[in-house]
Each structure stands twice: as C-alpha cells, then as structure tokens.
C-alpha cells in the first residue's frame, strides 16, 4: 500500500556552495510512504505523518546552514560550537555558532539528491515497522516571476530564525499605482541574488570577533540570542546592510521606501515573500 502527502512542509534553509557561498533556499517537500496496513487499517495516520515527519525535518535541516561533508573548508566542531572559514569565487565567509545551527550532509554538494538521501536516513528509522520505505521529492515553487536567494539571521526571534545563516528562495512583486513593474522586480532579484542581508545594529568591528578572523574586505556581525552567541564575517560584495531587522515585514518596507526615493510621484507597493506562500506587503 502507498500513502502520499503532497506539500507536507517547506524547508527554509541555507547551504554552502563551492561557487556561490551561502545560498538561501526553500523547497516544498512531497512524501510517499510504502508499507502494510496497521491495526487501524492505515499505513500511517495523516496527522502523525504531518506532525512526526515535519518535526524530524525541522530538527535536522530546516532553518540551518547545510554544509556538504566533502567540501574543502576549514571546519571545527568542539564544545557544542561549530566554526568554519571558507573562500569561494574570490569571496570570504566565516561563522561560529552553536552546533545546532549547522547540518552536515554527505557528499560534495548540496542539491535535491543529497538532501533527499540525508532526510531518508533521518526519517525511515523513526517510522513504525509497517512502513517499509519512503520516497521524498524536493521542489522549488513553480513560478514565472522573479525571485532571489537570501540568507540572514534574526537575533530577536524566539525560534530557529535567530540562527545567523539560514535563508529562503523568495519571490518579489513591485507595483506602481497598482501596475506590476517586472523591470524593477528583475533588477532587485539580480541585485540580491545569493545575498546576505545584514542588520546595521548587528555590525561589529573585526577586533570584536571572538572565534573567527575577518579580512579587511569583510563585514563582521555578532549577536547574543536565546540559542546562544553567533558571529560571522562575509565579503562586503556579497552583503547588503539594512537599517532595520531583516524580517520579511521590514524587508518589504525597506524596499518600498528605497524604490519610492526614485519614484516620488508613484504609489509604490512591494509584495515580499519569505519562502513559499507567505510574506508581507508594504506601501510607500
């Protein structure tokens, strides 16, 4: 018997890429379970599928930075903390954080295939005996609109969004007087392609870093949150600093105000997404 659940959840995370650095991503998860009927004449109760499997995904990879195990970078895991220092395509990225902020995935790159294998290893052993196998599909949101990949951290968040490098693949909508402006949508999606969005108040001097070393071409960030102390540095060319928090609400408001500066005679509307199917709208 086969049980399927489409769009079980969405994984919002970042991954370390040899060419692109930290890449924010959002994948929709479809799940198929193969097994025998249990005493309830089910393979597994849908409520349990959604609750149990989603919890496993949330605990293992969601809102984390995924690093491929074979990637050649300086990596250390000690005393409950992880550090890495990595150079990619002429850029620099380093981080130190509590170890739950990172997920190690077997292989030389993070893609749908390697993450599916990783998730299957995590999920299948926790299924009841009547479930013999699982199949997982990971897919981005299908769209013809413009989107960008971004990473960030939210120190004020009381959940996993406080992890300093996690991210999303996000659509962006920009409107003048109610009319869509695809040129500007493309412009901002290109400007923020594979970007790290930092918060002004989290900027620190390089000398204040406790665990990692920055270059003169980096920005350095650090903060203390409920999950612990986080710090990172990143090449300035791969970072945009906002004068506000990087919640989707603040991102939408920031974009609307920035676009309004060049278009004062227009009513500007920005529809910003945080991953799939959720976001914020701001007017200026």
XYZ file of C-alpha atoms in Angstrom:
284
model
C 0.000 0.000 0.000
C 1.215 3.505 -0.811
C 0.360 6.655 1.148
C 1.217 10.080 -0.254
C 1.249 13.576 1.181
C 1.923 16.437 -1.227
C 3.327 19.700 0.145
C 3.929 18.158 3.554
C 6.091 21.110 4.579
C 8.613 23.618 3.261
C 12.310 23.505 4.093
C 13.719 27.017 4.511
C 17.483 26.851 4.923
C 20.809 27.966 3.503
C 23.547 25.792 2.116
C 27.230 26.301 1.462
C 28.111 26.152 -2.230
C 31.618 25.967 -3.677
C 30.817 28.678 -6.237
C 28.016 30.751 -4.701
C 28.795 30.771 -0.981
C 25.776 30.771 1.325
C 22.644 30.207 -0.757
C 19.183 30.690 0.736
C 16.718 28.053 -0.434
C 13.086 26.998 0.007
C 11.970 23.540 -1.096
C 8.476 22.072 -0.913
C 8.513 18.524 0.465
C 6.314 15.784 -1.042
C 6.328 12.435 0.760
C 5.318 8.887 -0.210
C 5.247 6.026 2.300
C 5.275 2.374 1.246
C 4.096 -0.229 3.729
C 1.497 -2.566 5.131
C -1.745 -1.602 6.798
C -1.568 -1.388 10.578
C -4.247 -2.327 13.119
C -6.086 0.884 12.199
C -6.130 -0.162 8.521
C -3.696 2.642 7.711
C -0.092 2.853 6.615
C 0.228 5.819 8.955
C -2.289 8.336 10.251
C -2.065 11.542 8.188
C -1.924 13.562 11.411
C 1.135 11.589 12.504
C 2.756 11.964 9.090
C 2.404 15.713 9.242
C 3.414 16.049 12.879
C 6.150 13.436 13.228
C 7.894 13.747 9.870
C 7.689 17.542 9.866
C 9.270 17.552 13.339
C 12.166 15.400 12.104
C 12.746 17.725 9.142
C 12.522 20.801 11.367
C 15.064 19.353 13.805
C 17.601 18.174 11.224
C 17.837 20.738 8.412
C 15.158 23.437 8.474
C 16.468 26.930 9.323
C 20.052 25.677 9.373
C 23.147 26.091 7.242
C 23.750 22.826 5.376
C 27.386 22.033 4.592
C 28.437 19.183 2.280
C 30.803 16.825 4.106
C 33.341 16.727 1.254
C 33.590 20.497 0.835
C 37.172 21.694 1.284
C 36.872 24.290 4.023
C 38.299 24.866 7.487
C 35.689 23.324 9.778
C 35.704 22.631 13.505
C 33.081 21.225 15.868
C 34.069 21.497 19.515
C 32.419 22.108 22.886
C 28.960 22.439 21.348
C 30.020 25.061 18.814
C 30.864 24.964 15.119
C 33.246 27.168 13.168
C 34.116 27.305 9.508
C 36.199 29.573 7.300
C 35.672 29.359 3.558
C 36.799 31.125 0.407
C 34.684 30.840 -2.738
C 34.948 32.540 -6.127
C 37.208 35.225 -4.700
C 34.947 35.876 -1.699
C 35.146 35.043 2.009
C 32.670 33.653 4.534
C 33.245 32.516 8.121
C 30.922 31.700 11.002
C 30.922 30.496 14.590
C 27.664 29.403 16.201
C 26.020 26.794 18.427
C 26.278 23.436 16.674
C 22.524 23.120 16.087
C 22.848 25.972 13.568
C 24.653 23.663 11.118
C 23.690 20.455 9.330
C 26.332 18.222 7.724
C 25.129 16.397 4.590
C 27.115 13.583 2.971
C 28.528 14.432 -0.450
C 30.426 17.125 -2.280
C 27.463 19.452 -2.833
C 24.029 20.288 -1.504
C 21.260 19.553 -4.001
C 17.923 17.765 -4.066
C 19.571 14.341 -4.405
C 21.947 14.703 -1.447
C 19.296 16.229 0.807
C 16.758 13.524 -0.084
C 19.298 10.837 0.863
C 20.046 12.685 4.109
C 16.364 13.054 5.026
C 15.616 9.424 4.255
C 18.394 8.369 6.633
C 16.867 10.541 9.336
C 13.192 9.693 8.820
C 12.928 5.989 7.932
C 14.455 4.602 11.171
C 11.850 6.569 13.142
C 8.870 5.151 11.248
C 6.777 2.252 12.620
C 7.670 -1.283 11.490
C 4.856 -1.473 8.954
C 6.406 1.394 6.937
C 8.966 -0.318 4.706
C 10.204 2.544 2.573
C 9.724 6.250 1.894
C 10.164 8.419 -1.170
C 10.817 12.135 -0.947
C 10.526 14.829 -3.591
C 12.001 18.286 -3.046
C 10.867 21.015 -5.407
C 11.077 24.791 -5.585
C 7.939 26.821 -6.007
C 6.934 26.854 -9.671
C 6.762 30.411 -10.922
C 7.465 32.603 -13.935
C 8.028 35.620 -11.666
C 11.333 36.969 -10.393
C 12.879 35.693 -7.162
C 16.127 35.884 -5.230
C 18.043 33.695 -2.767
C 18.949 35.359 0.524
C 20.416 34.412 3.881
C 20.001 36.258 7.162
C 19.627 35.887 10.925
C 17.066 37.371 13.302
C 18.503 37.791 16.792
C 15.164 38.918 18.263
C 13.276 35.845 17.057
C 12.392 33.329 19.768
C 12.744 30.346 17.421
C 15.186 28.987 14.852
C 15.165 32.142 12.701
C 17.768 33.531 15.095
C 20.408 31.265 13.500
C 22.740 33.707 11.811
C 22.958 31.981 8.409
C 19.672 30.500 7.252
C 17.628 31.585 4.291
C 14.935 31.448 1.699
C 14.191 31.498 -2.022
C 11.716 34.350 -2.296
C 9.518 35.934 -4.919
C 9.290 39.707 -5.172
C 6.459 41.835 -6.513
C 6.774 45.582 -7.180
C 3.864 47.739 -8.297
C 3.423 51.385 -9.313
C -0.146 52.630 -8.847
C -1.329 49.036 -8.893
C 0.574 48.053 -12.064
C 3.228 45.352 -11.891
C 6.767 46.509 -12.682
C 8.691 43.458 -13.924
C 11.766 45.523 -14.817
C 12.221 46.560 -11.190
C 11.410 43.066 -9.958
C 14.189 41.717 -12.158
C 16.555 44.481 -11.061
C 16.129 43.731 -7.350
C 16.198 39.966 -7.824
C 19.547 40.344 -9.592
C 20.867 42.806 -7.011
C 20.006 40.382 -4.196
C 20.961 37.142 -5.922
C 22.658 34.921 -3.292
C 22.849 37.894 -0.932
C 23.367 38.036 2.819
C 21.029 40.628 4.331
C 22.615 42.036 7.469
C 21.171 44.329 10.118
C 23.004 47.580 10.840
C 22.853 47.195 14.605
C 24.488 43.754 14.416
C 27.636 45.113 12.735
C 30.782 44.939 14.872
C 34.442 45.801 14.491
C 36.615 42.927 13.272
C 38.598 43.065 16.519
C 35.439 42.204 18.466
C 35.123 38.775 16.841
C 35.782 36.066 19.424
C 36.231 32.908 17.338
C 36.834 33.760 13.683
C 39.024 36.105 11.664
C 37.774 38.654 9.152
C 39.578 40.215 6.210
C 39.663 43.938 5.528
C 37.114 43.410 2.750
C 34.566 41.811 5.095
C 31.672 42.943 7.195
C 31.540 41.360 10.661
C 28.345 40.624 12.576
C 27.653 39.216 16.039
C 24.797 38.903 18.491
C 23.599 37.038 21.555
C 20.162 35.420 21.380
C 18.216 32.808 23.313
C 20.035 29.969 21.486
C 23.463 31.403 22.260
C 26.181 33.562 20.748
C 26.519 33.887 16.962
C 29.156 35.612 14.872
C 30.083 35.714 11.195
C 32.000 37.702 8.607
C 31.362 37.940 4.887
C 32.786 39.772 1.898
C 31.148 43.176 1.566
C 30.335 42.479 -2.080
C 28.075 39.577 -1.014
C 26.207 41.529 1.651
C 23.629 44.298 1.811
C 23.146 46.061 5.144
C 19.645 47.196 6.068
C 18.944 49.903 8.677
C 16.357 47.588 10.215
C 15.784 43.971 11.133
C 15.574 41.577 8.202
C 12.123 40.187 8.909
C 10.013 39.969 5.775
C 7.905 42.865 7.070
C 10.984 45.073 7.368
C 12.345 43.909 4.018
C 9.079 44.860 2.304
C 9.046 48.275 3.984
C 12.710 48.897 3.185
C 12.222 48.040 -0.483
C 9.117 50.209 -0.775
C 10.913 53.210 0.743
C 14.038 52.722 -1.386
C 12.013 52.466 -4.601
C 9.896 55.465 -3.598
C 13.013 57.676 -3.483
C 13.412 57.349 -7.252
C 9.677 57.410 -7.972
C 8.155 60.034 -5.636
C 5.101 60.580 -7.826
C 4.086 56.905 -7.725
C 2.242 54.825 -5.132
C 4.744 52.049 -4.538
C 3.602 48.637 -3.383
C 6.022 45.839 -2.556
C 4.906 42.264 -2.063
C 7.863 40.468 -0.445
C 7.926 36.749 0.243
C 9.667 34.696 2.895
C 9.995 31.351 1.171
C 6.765 29.821 -0.164
C 3.263 31.183 0.236
C 3.877 33.742 2.973
C 5.221 37.259 3.190
C 4.372 40.895 3.733
C 3.035 43.875 1.763
C 4.257 47.433 2.221
C 3.266 50.737 0.606
C 5.192 53.963 0.171
